[in-house]
């Protein structure tokens, strides 16, 4: 009754509850944190890794073109912008989507959940980054150094992400319970954009048969959505929470198992110099 009175006094109507608004705010903050950290680690850190790789590479390969068409050892404005967009922003957004899909299913780790998330990101994302069919590893050489640098980038992104999200949760504008929709317009835009991006990246991963990543985004993501529906709406989905837990934890175990096998195989092949 008090909420209705407040709404009338403000001449305001909204079908969204403060609890739903809080969820949307949380998803928006995950997106902000993921992309921001992606720009720092993937963009700036990626450029540093490329410079280290160029310095450590044999002199004979300087100027050779990588798979992306960039010359080894050359630092260009175009290459830096490309790195910021395709590594920083896009991969930062992918990491944010994975966090949103997996957050509920990593709570069992308690205070170690950031480490659990880092391992999940490493197992799911590194098979693509540490691809033994990538000719760049063959060109640059120093296989142990390159593997260590790439693994380091994954950890530098994934370990701080939960802590950055927590900091932003405390400092960014909060939901106004009397005007929940008005107070989350920016967050709603980010969450909507993230939803579209999640659909696109899921379709891409499925089309490329990236089973481990697809399990996270499809299996764990769908299970998370089921719980959002039961927790934040009036829909009576009593049987679904149990199925959701099976789907969520099953997808987590499957993604880590498949990703671990593929990651180990790729690293083993790279260190052995077994390419193509």
C-alpha positions as protocol buffer text, in pm:
chain_id: "A"
residue {
  index: 1
  type: UNK
  ca { x: 0 y: 0 z: 0 }
}
residue {
  index: 2
  type: UNK
  ca { x: 285 y: 237 z: 83 }
}
residue {
  index: 3
  type: UNK
  ca { x: 447 y: 173 z: -255 }
}
residue {
  index: 4
  type: UNK
  ca { x: 118 y: 244 z: -436 }
}
residue {
  index: 5
  type: UNK
  ca { x: 79 y: 571 z: -245 }
}
residue {
  index: 6
  type: UNK
  ca { x: 433 y: 674 z: -333 }
}
residue {
  index: 7
  type: UNK
  ca { x: 373 y: 591 z: -700 }
}
residue {
  index: 8
  type: UNK
  ca { x: 54 y: 800 z: -707 }
}
residue {
  index: 9
  type: UNK
  ca { x: 230 y: 1092 z: -540 }
}
residue {
  index: 10
  type: UNK
  ca { x: 499 y: 1082 z: -806 }
}
residue {
  index: 11
  type: UNK
  ca { x: 252 y: 1025 z: -1088 }
}
residue {
  index: 12
  type: UNK
  ca { x: 455 y: 717 z: -1176 }
}
residue {
  index: 13
  type: UNK
  ca { x: 368 y: 366 z: -1287 }
}
residue {
  index: 14
  type: UNK
  ca { x: 606 y: 79 z: -1349 }
}
residue {
  index: 15
  type: UNK
  ca { x: 568 y: -292 z: -1400 }
}
residue {
  index: 16
  type: UNK
  ca { x: 922 y: -355 z: -1277 }
}
residue {
  index: 17
  type: UNK
  ca { x: 989 y: -432 z: -911 }
}
residue {
  index: 18
  type: UNK
  ca { x: 1287 y: -302 z: -713 }
}
residue {
  index: 19
  type: UNK
  ca { x: 1419 y: -661 z: -698 }
}
residue {
  index: 20
  type: UNK
  ca { x: 1405 y: -695 z: -1076 }
}
residue {
  index: 21
  type: UNK
  ca { x: 1568 y: -356 z: -1113 }
}
residue {
  index: 22
  type: UNK
  ca { x: 1848 y: -469 z: -882 }
}
residue {
  index: 23
  type: UNK
  ca { x: 1911 y: -774 z: -1101 }
}
residue {
  index: 24
  type: UNK
  ca { x: 1928 y: -556 z: -1413 }
}
residue {
  index: 25
  type: UNK
  ca { x: 2166 y: -318 z: -1235 }
}
residue {
  index: 26
  type: UNK
  ca { x: 2386 y: -613 z: -1138 }
}
residue {
  index: 27
  type: UNK
  ca { x: 2399 y: -739 z: -1498 }
}
residue {
  index: 28
  type: UNK
  ca { x: 2481 y: -391 z: -1624 }
}
residue {
  index: 29
  type: UNK
  ca { x: 2766 y: -363 z: -1373 }
}
residue {
  index: 30
  type: UNK
  ca { x: 2902 y: -701 z: -1482 }
}
residue {
  index: 31
  type: UNK
  ca { x: 2914 y: -564 z: -1837 }
}
residue {
  index: 32
  type: UNK
  ca { x: 3090 y: -243 z: -1729 }
}
residue {
  index: 33
  type: UNK
  ca { x: 3348 y: -437 z: -1527 }
}
residue {
  index: 34
  type: UNK
  ca { x: 3406 y: -699 z: -1796 }
}
residue {
  index: 35
  type: UNK
  ca { x: 3463 y: -454 z: -2082 }
}
residue {
  index: 36
  type: UNK
  ca { x: 3671 y: -214 z: -1868 }
}
residue {
  index: 37
  type: UNK
  ca { x: 3899 y: -493 z: -1753 }
}
residue {
  index: 38
  type: UNK
  ca { x: 3908 y: -632 z: -2106 }
}
residue {
  index: 39
  type: UNK
  ca { x: 4038 y: -300 z: -2238 }
}
residue {
  index: 40
  type: UNK
  ca { x: 4311 y: -291 z: -1974 }
}
residue {
  index: 41
  type: UNK
  ca { x: 4419 y: -654 z: -1981 }
}
residue {
  index: 42
  type: UNK
  ca { x: 4330 y: -754 z: -2336 }
}
residue {
  index: 43
  type: UNK
  ca { x: 4407 y: -423 z: -2503 }
}
residue {
  index: 44
  type: UNK
  ca { x: 4702 y: -280 z: -2311 }
}
residue {
  index: 45
  type: UNK
  ca { x: 4823 y: -614 z: -2172 }
}
residue {
  index: 46
  type: UNK
  ca { x: 4785 y: -776 z: -2514 }
}
residue {
  index: 47
  type: UNK
  ca { x: 5004 y: -507 z: -2669 }
}
residue {
  index: 48
  type: UNK
  ca { x: 5269 y: -564 z: -2403 }
}
residue {
  index: 49
  type: UNK
  ca { x: 5258 y: -939 z: -2466 }
}
residue {
  index: 50
  type: UNK
  ca { x: 5300 y: -878 z: -2840 }
}
residue {
  index: 51
  type: UNK
  ca { x: 5603 y: -658 z: -2775 }
}
residue {
  index: 52
  type: UNK
  ca { x: 5761 y: -917 z: -2548 }
}
residue {
  index: 53
  type: UNK
  ca { x: 5694 y: -1185 z: -2811 }
}
residue {
  index: 54
  type: UNK
  ca { x: 5851 y: -968 z: -3082 }
}
residue {
  index: 55
  type: UNK
  ca { x: 6160 y: -898 z: -2871 }
}
residue {
  index: 56
  type: UNK
  ca { x: 6202 y: -1267 z: -2786 }
}
residue {
  index: 57
  type: UNK
  ca { x: 6140 y: -1386 z: -3142 }
}
residue {
  index: 58
  type: UNK
  ca { x: 6432 y: -1474 z: -3373 }
}
residue {
  index: 59
  type: UNK
  ca { x: 6556 y: -1181 z: -3584 }
}
residue {
  index: 60
  type: UNK
  ca { x: 6471 y: -1368 z: -3904 }
}
residue {
  index: 61
  type: UNK
  ca { x: 6095 y: -1343 z: -3841 }
}
residue {
  index: 62
  type: UNK
  ca { x: 6084 y: -967 z: -3783 }
}
residue {
  index: 63
  type: UNK
  ca { x: 5838 y: -819 z: -4030 }
}
residue {
  index: 64
  type: UNK
  ca { x: 5670 y: -1154 z: -4099 }
}
residue {
  index: 65
  type: UNK
  ca { x: 5291 y: -1143 z: -4100 }
}
residue {
  index: 66
  type: UNK
  ca { x: 5087 y: -1305 z: -3827 }
}
residue {
  index: 67
  type: UNK
  ca { x: 4758 y: -1484 z: -3892 }
}
residue {
  index: 68
  type: UNK
  ca { x: 4581 y: -1150 z: -3839 }
}
residue {
  index: 69
  type: UNK
  ca { x: 4796 y: -983 z: -4103 }
}
residue {
  index: 70
  type: UNK
  ca { x: 5006 y: -779 z: -3860 }
}
residue {
  index: 71
  type: UNK
  ca { x: 5382 y: -752 z: -3901 }
}
residue {
  index: 72
  type: UNK
  ca { x: 5583 y: -896 z: -3613 }
}
residue {
  index: 73
  type: UNK
  ca { x: 5771 y: -617 z: -3434 }
}
residue {
  index: 74
  type: UNK
  ca { x: 5567 y: -334 z: -3585 }
}
residue {
  index: 75
  type: UNK
  ca { x: 5358 y: -110 z: -3359 }
}
residue {
  index: 76
  type: UNK
  ca { x: 5090 y: 71 z: -3559 }
}
residue {
  index: 77
  type: UNK
  ca { x: 4788 y: 282 z: -3469 }
}
residue {
  index: 78
  type: UNK
  ca { x: 4563 y: 53 z: -3673 }
}
residue {
  index: 79
  type: UNK
  ca { x: 4698 y: -256 z: -3503 }
}
residue {
  index: 80
  type: UNK
  ca { x: 4653 y: -101 z: -3159 }
}
residue {
  index: 81
  type: UNK
  ca { x: 4293 y: 1 z: -3234 }
}
residue {
  index: 82
  type: UNK
  ca { x: 4221 y: -347 z: -3369 }
}
residue {
  index: 83
  type: UNK
  ca { x: 4364 y: -497 z: -3052 }
}
residue {
  index: 84
  type: UNK
  ca { x: 4155 y: -271 z: -2828 }
}
residue {
  index: 85
  type: UNK
  ca { x: 3834 y: -352 z: -3016 }
}
residue {
  index: 86
  type: UNK
  ca { x: 3866 y: -721 z: -3096 }
}
residue {
  index: 87
  type: UNK
  ca { x: 4066 y: -829 z: -2793 }
}
residue {
  index: 88
  type: UNK
  ca { x: 3984 y: -566 z: -2534 }
}
residue {
  index: 89
  type: UNK
  ca { x: 3617 y: -487 z: -2586 }
}
residue {
  index: 90
  type: UNK
  ca { x: 3487 y: -805 z: -2750 }
}
residue {
  index: 91
  type: UNK
  ca { x: 3671 y: -1056 z: -2534 }
}
residue {
  index: 92
  type: UNK
  ca { x: 3601 y: -843 z: -2228 }
}
residue {
  index: 93
  type: UNK
  ca { x: 3230 y: -864 z: -2315 }
}
residue {
  index: 94
  type: UNK
  ca { x: 3257 y: -1242 z: -2364 }
}
residue {
  index: 95
  type: UNK
  ca { x: 3412 y: -1270 z: -2018 }
}
residue {
  index: 96
  type: UNK
  ca { x: 3126 y: -1064 z: -1872 }
}
residue {
  index: 97
  type: UNK
  ca { x: 2867 y: -1291 z: -2034 }
}
residue {
  index: 98
  type: UNK
  ca { x: 3045 y: -1601 z: -1901 }
}
residue {
  index: 99
  type: UNK
  ca { x: 3054 y: -1448 z: -1553 }
}
residue {
  index: 100
  type: UNK
  ca { x: 2681 y: -1370 z: -1563 }
}
residue {
  index: 101
  type: UNK
  ca { x: 2604 y: -1725 z: -1676 }
}
residue {
  index: 102
  type: UNK
  ca { x: 2834 y: -1896 z: -1424 }
}
residue {
  index: 103
  type: UNK
  ca { x: 2810 y: -1675 z: -1114 }
}
residue {
  index: 104
  type: UNK
  ca { x: 2532 y: -1875 z: -946 }
}
residue {
  index: 105
  type: UNK
  ca { x: 2706 y: -2207 z: -1013 }
}
residue {
  index: 106
  type: UNK
  ca { x: 3037 y: -2103 z: -859 }
}
residue {
  index: 107
  type: UNK
  ca { x: 2896 y: -1994 z: -522 }
}
residue {
  index: 108
  type: UNK
  ca { x: 2986 y: -2333 z: -374 }
}
residue {
  index: 109
  type: UNK
  ca { x: 3349 y: -2215 z: -376 }
}
residue {
  index: 110
  type: UNK
  ca { x: 3268 y: -1940 z: -125 }
}
residue {
  index: 111
  type: UNK
  ca { x: 3555 y: -1694 z: -84 }
}
residue {
  index: 112
  type: UNK
  ca { x: 3749 y: -1894 z: -346 }
}
residue {
  index: 113
  type: UNK
  ca { x: 3486 y: -1832 z: -615 }
}
residue {
  index: 114
  type: UNK
  ca { x: 3713 y: -1578 z: -797 }
}
residue {
  index: 115
  type: UNK
  ca { x: 3973 y: -1856 z: -829 }
}
residue {
  index: 116
  type: UNK
  ca { x: 3704 y: -2098 z: -948 }
}
residue {
  index: 117
  type: UNK
  ca { x: 3594 y: -1842 z: -1209 }
}
residue {
  index: 118
  type: UNK
  ca { x: 3954 y: -1792 z: -1321 }
}
residue {
  index: 119
  type: UNK
  ca { x: 3996 y: -2166 z: -1372 }
}
residue {
  index: 120
  type: UNK
  ca { x: 3668 y: -2181 z: -1563 }
}
residue {
  index: 121
  type: UNK
  ca { x: 3773 y: -1895 z: -1793 }
}
residue {
  index: 122
  type: UNK
  ca { x: 4112 y: -2056 z: -1844 }
}
residue {
  index: 123
  type: UNK
  ca { x: 3967 y: -2396 z: -1931 }
}
residue {
  index: 124
  type: UNK
  ca { x: 3696 y: -2256 z: -2157 }
}
residue {
  index: 125
  type: UNK
  ca { x: 3887 y: -1974 z: -2327 }
}
residue {
  index: 126
  type: UNK
  ca { x: 4243 y: -2099 z: -2362 }
}
residue {
  index: 127
  type: UNK
  ca { x: 4174 y: -2375 z: -2619 }
}
residue {
  index: 128
  type: UNK
  ca { x: 4096 y: -2098 z: -2868 }
}
residue {
  index: 129
  type: UNK
  ca { x: 4386 y: -1872 z: -2766 }
}
residue {
  index: 130
  type: UNK
  ca { x: 4637 y: -2156 z: -2729 }
}
residue {
  index: 131
  type: UNK
  ca { x: 4550 y: -2317 z: -3060 }
}
residue {
  index: 132
  type: UNK
  ca { x: 4832 y: -2545 z: -3173 }
}
residue {
  index: 133
  type: UNK
  ca { x: 4722 y: -2486 z: -3533 }
}
residue {
  index: 134
  type: UNK
  ca { x: 4806 y: -2115 z: -3500 }
}
residue {
  index: 135
  type: UNK
  ca { x: 5115 y: -2049 z: -3714 }
}
residue {
  index: 136
  type: UNK
  ca { x: 5208 y: -1749 z: -3493 }
}
residue {
  index: 137
  type: UNK
  ca { x: 5348 y: -1983 z: -3227 }
}
residue {
  index: 138
  type: UNK
  ca { x: 5569 y: -2146 z: -3489 }
}
residue {
  index: 139
  type: UNK
  ca { x: 5690 y: -1807 z: -3613 }
}
residue {
  index: 140
  type: UNK
  ca { x: 5767 y: -1654 z: -3276 }
}
residue {
  index: 141
  type: UNK
  ca { x: 5907 y: -1963 z: -3104 }
}
residue {
  index: 142
  type: UNK
  ca { x: 5987 y: -1946 z: -2730 }
}
residue {
  index: 143
  type: UNK
  ca { x: 5692 y: -2174 z: -2670 }
}
residue {
  index: 144
  type: UNK
  ca { x: 5717 y: -2185 z: -2290 }
}
residue {
  index: 145
  type: UNK
  ca { x: 5729 y: -1804 z: -2273 }
}
residue {
  index: 146
  type: UNK
  ca { x: 5430 y: -1763 z: -2506 }
}
residue {
  index: 147
  type: UNK
  ca { x: 5216 y: -2016 z: -2320 }
}
residue {
  index: 148
  type: UNK
  ca { x: 5303 y: -1848 z: -1990 }
}
residue {
  index: 149
  type: UNK
  ca { x: 5216 y: -1502 z: -2125 }
}
residue {
  index: 150
  type: UNK
  ca { x: 4878 y: -1612 z: -2261 }
}
residue {
  index: 151
  type: UNK
  ca { x: 4788 y: -1796 z: -1941 }
}
residue {
  index: 152
  type: UNK
  ca { x: 4894 y: -1486 z: -1748 }
}
residue {
  index: 153
  type: UNK
  ca { x: 4656 y: -1268 z: -1951 }
}
residue {
  index: 154
  type: UNK
  ca { x: 4365 y: -1499 z: -1874 }
}
residue {
  index: 155
  type: UNK
  ca { x: 4443 y: -1487 z: -1502 }
}
residue {
  index: 156
  type: UNK
  ca { x: 4496 y: -1110 z: -1500 }
}
residue {
  index: 157
  type: UNK
  ca { x: 4146 y: -1071 z: -1643 }
}
residue {
  index: 158
  type: UNK
  ca { x: 3951 y: -1337 z: -1459 }
}
residue {
  index: 159
  type: UNK
  ca { x: 4087 y: -1315 z: -1104 }
}
residue {
  index: 160
  type: UNK
  ca { x: 4022 y: -939 z: -1050 }
}
residue {
  index: 161
  type: UNK
  ca { x: 3684 y: -936 z: -1232 }
}
residue {
  index: 162
  type: UNK
  ca { x: 3468 y: -1048 z: -934 }
}
residue {
  index: 163
  type: UNK
  ca { x: 3643 y: -796 z: -708 }
}
residue {
  index: 164
  type: UNK
  ca { x: 3594 y: -513 z: -957 }
}
residue {
  index: 165
  type: UNK
  ca { x: 3225 y: -603 z: -985 }
}
residue {
  index: 166
  type: UNK
  ca { x: 3196 y: -584 z: -605 }
}
residue {
  index: 167
  type: UNK
  ca { x: 3364 y: -241 z: -596 }
}
residue {
  index: 168
  type: UNK
  ca { x: 3135 y: -106 z: -869 }
}
residue {
  index: 169
  type: UNK
  ca { x: 2829 y: -249 z: -690 }
}
residue {
  index: 170
  type: UNK
  ca { x: 2918 y: -35 z: -390 }
}
residue {
  index: 171
  type: UNK
  ca { x: 3004 y: 285 z: -576 }
}
residue {
  index: 172
  type: UNK
  ca { x: 2778 y: 317 z: -881 }
}
residue {
  index: 173
  type: UNK
  ca { x: 2425 y: 470 z: -854 }
}
residue {
  index: 174
  type: UNK
  ca { x: 2180 y: 241 z: -680 }
}
residue {
  index: 175
  type: UNK
  ca { x: 1819 y: 147 z: -750 }
}
residue {
  index: 176
  type: UNK
  ca { x: 1560 y: 396 z: -627 }
}
residue {
  index: 177
  type: UNK
  ca { x: 1281 y: 174 z: -485 }
}
residue {
  index: 178
  type: UNK
  ca { x: 1021 y: 446 z: -552 }
}
residue {
  index: 179
  type: UNK
  ca { x: 1125 y: 481 z: -917 }
}
residue {
  index: 180
  type: UNK
  ca { x: 1301 y: 154 z: -1003 }
}
residue {
  index: 181
  type: UNK
  ca { x: 1282 y: 181 z: -1381 }
}
residue {
  index: 182
  type: UNK
  ca { x: 1397 y: 543 z: -1400 }
}
residue {
  index: 183
  type: UNK
  ca { x: 1698 y: 467 z: -1182 }
}
residue {
  index: 184
  type: UNK
  ca { x: 1832 y: 186 z: -1402 }
}
residue {
  index: 185
  type: UNK
  ca { x: 1786 y: 316 z: -1756 }
}
residue {
  index: 186
  type: UNK
  ca { x: 2160 y: 305 z: -1823 }
}
residue {
  index: 187
  type: UNK
  ca { x: 2200 y: -37 z: -1667 }
}
residue {
  index: 188
  type: UNK
  ca { x: 1900 y: -164 z: -1865 }
}
residue {
  index: 189
  type: UNK
  ca { x: 2059 y: -50 z: -2191 }
}
residue {
  index: 190
  type: UNK
  ca { x: 2383 y: -231 z: -2105 }
}
residue {
  index: 191
  type: UNK
  ca { x: 2201 y: -547 z: -1995 }
}
residue {
  index: 192
  type: UNK
  ca { x: 1994 y: -548 z: -2317 }
}
residue {
  index: 193
  type: UNK
  ca { x: 2305 y: -502 z: -2530 }
}
residue {
  index: 194
  type: UNK
  ca { x: 2474 y: -781 z: -2335 }
}
residue {
  index: 195
  type: UNK
  ca { x: 2179 y: -1013 z: -2396 }
}
residue {
  index: 196
  type: UNK
  ca { x: 2200 y: -958 z: -2773 }
}
residue {
  index: 197
  type: UNK
  ca { x: 2575 y: -1010 z: -2762 }
}
residue {
  index: 198
  type: UNK
  ca { x: 2532 y: -1332 z: -2562 }
}
residue {
  index: 199
  type: UNK
  ca { x: 2296 y: -1470 z: -2827 }
}
residue {
  index: 200
  type: UNK
  ca { x: 2535 y: -1381 z: -3110 }
}
residue {
  index: 201
  type: UNK
  ca { x: 2843 y: -1528 z: -2940 }
}
residue {
  index: 202
  type: UNK
  ca { x: 2652 y: -1844 z: -2847 }
}
residue {
  index: 203
  type: UNK
  ca { x: 2546 y: -1898 z: -3209 }
}
residue {
  index: 204
  type: UNK
  ca { x: 2906 y: -1841 z: -3321 }
}
residue {
  index: 205
  type: UNK
  ca { x: 3049 y: -2087 z: -3067 }
}
residue {
  index: 206
  type: UNK
  ca { x: 2795 y: -2353 z: -3160 }
}
residue {
  index: 207
  type: UNK
  ca { x: 2868 y: -2304 z: -3531 }
}
residue {
  index: 208
  type: UNK
  ca { x: 3240 y: -2351 z: -3460 }
}
residue {
  index: 209
  type: UNK
  ca { x: 3173 y: -2657 z: -3242 }
}
residue {
  index: 210
  type: UNK
  ca { x: 3333 y: -2500 z: -2933 }
}
residue {
  index: 211
  type: UNK
  ca { x: 3155 y: -2741 z: -2701 }
}
residue {
  index: 212
  type: UNK
  ca { x: 3308 y: -2629 z: -2370 }
}
residue {
  index: 213
  type: UNK
  ca { x: 3220 y: -2261 z: -2417 }
}
residue {
  index: 214
  type: UNK
  ca { x: 2877 y: -2349 z: -2555 }
}
residue {
  index: 215
  type: UNK
  ca { x: 2805 y: -2555 z: -2243 }
}
residue {
  index: 216
  type: UNK
  ca { x: 2875 y: -2251 z: -2027 }
}
residue {
  index: 217
  type: UNK
  ca { x: 2667 y: -2010 z: -2232 }
}
residue {
  index: 218
  type: UNK
  ca { x: 2383 y: -2245 z: -2323 }
}
residue {
  index: 219
  type: UNK
  ca { x: 2367 y: -2491 z: -2032 }
}
residue {
  index: 220
  type: UNK
  ca { x: 2467 y: -2271 z: -1741 }
}
residue {
  index: 221
  type: UNK
  ca { x: 2309 y: -1964 z: -1898 }
}
residue {
  index: 222
  type: UNK
  ca { x: 1973 y: -2136 z: -1945 }
}
residue {
  index: 223
  type: UNK
  ca { x: 1984 y: -2274 z: -1591 }
}
residue {
  index: 224
  type: UNK
  ca { x: 2058 y: -1925 z: -1459 }
}
residue {
  index: 225
  type: UNK
  ca { x: 1765 y: -1778 z: -1652 }
}
residue {
  index: 226
  type: UNK
  ca { x: 1534 y: -2044 z: -1504 }
}
residue {
  index: 227
  type: UNK
  ca { x: 1631 y: -1932 z: -1155 }
}
residue {
  index: 228
  type: UNK
  ca { x: 1586 y: -1565 z: -1248 }
}
residue {
  index: 229
  type: UNK
  ca { x: 1234 y: -1646 z: -1364 }
}
residue {
  index: 230
  type: UNK
  ca { x: 1148 y: -1829 z: -1042 }
}
residue {
  index: 231
  type: UNK
  ca { x: 1321 y: -1574 z: -814 }
}
residue {
  index: 232
  type: UNK
  ca { x: 1210 y: -1249 z: -975 }
}
residue {
  index: 233
  type: UNK
  ca { x: 869 y: -1317 z: -1133 }
}
residue {
  index: 234
  type: UNK
  ca { x: 532 y: -1459 z: -1031 }
}
residue {
  index: 235
  type: UNK
  ca { x: 553 y: -1754 z: -1270 }
}
residue {
  index: 236
  type: UNK
  ca { x: 490 y: -2085 z: -1096 }
}
residue {
  index: 237
  type: UNK
  ca { x: 778 y: -2303 z: -1215 }
}
residue {
  index: 238
  type: UNK
  ca { x: 804 y: -2531 z: -913 }
}
residue {
  index: 239
  type: UNK
  ca { x: 961 y: -2833 z: -1089 }
}
residue {
  index: 240
  type: UNK
  ca { x: 1222 y: -2628 z: -1273 }
}
residue {
  index: 241
  type: UNK
  ca { x: 1466 y: -2530 z: -995 }
}
residue {
  index: 242
  type: UNK
  ca { x: 1568 y: -2894 z: -951 }
}
residue {
  index: 243
  type: UNK
  ca { x: 1616 y: -2936 z: -1324 }
}
residue {
  index: 244
  type: UNK
  ca { x: 1798 y: -2606 z: -1331 }
}
residue {
  index: 245
  type: UNK
  ca { x: 2050 y: -2724 z: -1071 }
}
residue {
  index: 246
  type: UNK
  ca { x: 2117 y: -3042 z: -1267 }
}
residue {
  index: 247
  type: UNK
  ca { x: 2161 y: -2842 z: -1587 }
}
residue {
  index: 248
  type: UNK
  ca { x: 2375 y: -2573 z: -1423 }
}
residue {
  index: 249
  type: UNK
  ca { x: 2616 y: -2795 z: -1231 }
}
residue {
  index: 250
  type: UNK
  ca { x: 2620 y: -3058 z: -1507 }
}
residue {
  index: 251
  type: UNK
  ca { x: 2717 y: -2795 z: -1764 }
}
residue {
  index: 252
  type: UNK
  ca { x: 2987 y: -2661 z: -1528 }
}
residue {
  index: 253
  type: UNK
  ca { x: 3143 y: -3005 z: -1484 }
}
residue {
  index: 254
  type: UNK
  ca { x: 3117 y: -3081 z: -1856 }
}
residue {
  index: 255
  type: UNK
  ca { x: 3267 y: -2748 z: -1962 }
}
residue {
  index: 256
  type: UNK
  ca { x: 3563 y: -2778 z: -1724 }
}
residue {
  index: 257
  type: UNK
  ca { x: 3625 y: -3143 z: -1817 }
}
residue {
  index: 258
  type: UNK
  ca { x: 3616 y: -3083 z: -2193 }
}
residue {
  index: 259
  type: UNK
  ca { x: 3807 y: -2756 z: -2169 }
}
residue {
  index: 260
  type: UNK
  ca { x: 4077 y: -2911 z: -1948 }
}
residue {
  index: 261
  type: UNK
  ca { x: 4140 y: -3193 z: -2195 }
}
residue {
  index: 262
  type: UNK
  ca { x: 4158 y: -2957 z: -2493 }
}
residue {
  index: 263
  type: UNK
  ca { x: 4374 y: -2705 z: -2308 }
}
residue {
  index: 264
  type: UNK
  ca { x: 4622 y: -2971 z: -2198 }
}
residue {
  index: 265
  type: UNK
  ca { x: 4642 y: -3117 z: -2549 }
}
residue {
  index: 266
  type: UNK
  ca { x: 4705 y: -2776 z: -2704 }
}
residue {
  index: 267
  type: UNK
  ca { x: 4971 y: -2676 z: -2451 }
}
residue {
  index: 268
  type: UNK
  ca { x: 5141 y: -3013 z: -2486 }
}
residue {
  index: 269
  type: UNK
  ca { x: 5145 y: -2978 z: -2866 }
}
residue {
  index: 270
  type: UNK
  ca { x: 5278 y: -2620 z: -2853 }
}
residue {
  index: 271
  type: UNK
  ca { x: 5556 y: -2703 z: -2607 }
}
residue {
  index: 272
  type: UNK
  ca { x: 5653 y: -3002 z: -2819 }
}
residue {
  index: 273
  type: UNK
  ca { x: 5654 y: -2789 z: -3135 }
}
residue {
  index: 274
  type: UNK
  ca { x: 5391 y: -3015 z: -3288 }
}
residue {
  index: 275
  type: UNK
  ca { x: 5200 y: -2780 z: -3518 }
}
residue {
  index: 276
  type: UNK
  ca { x: 4941 y: -2833 z: -3789 }
}
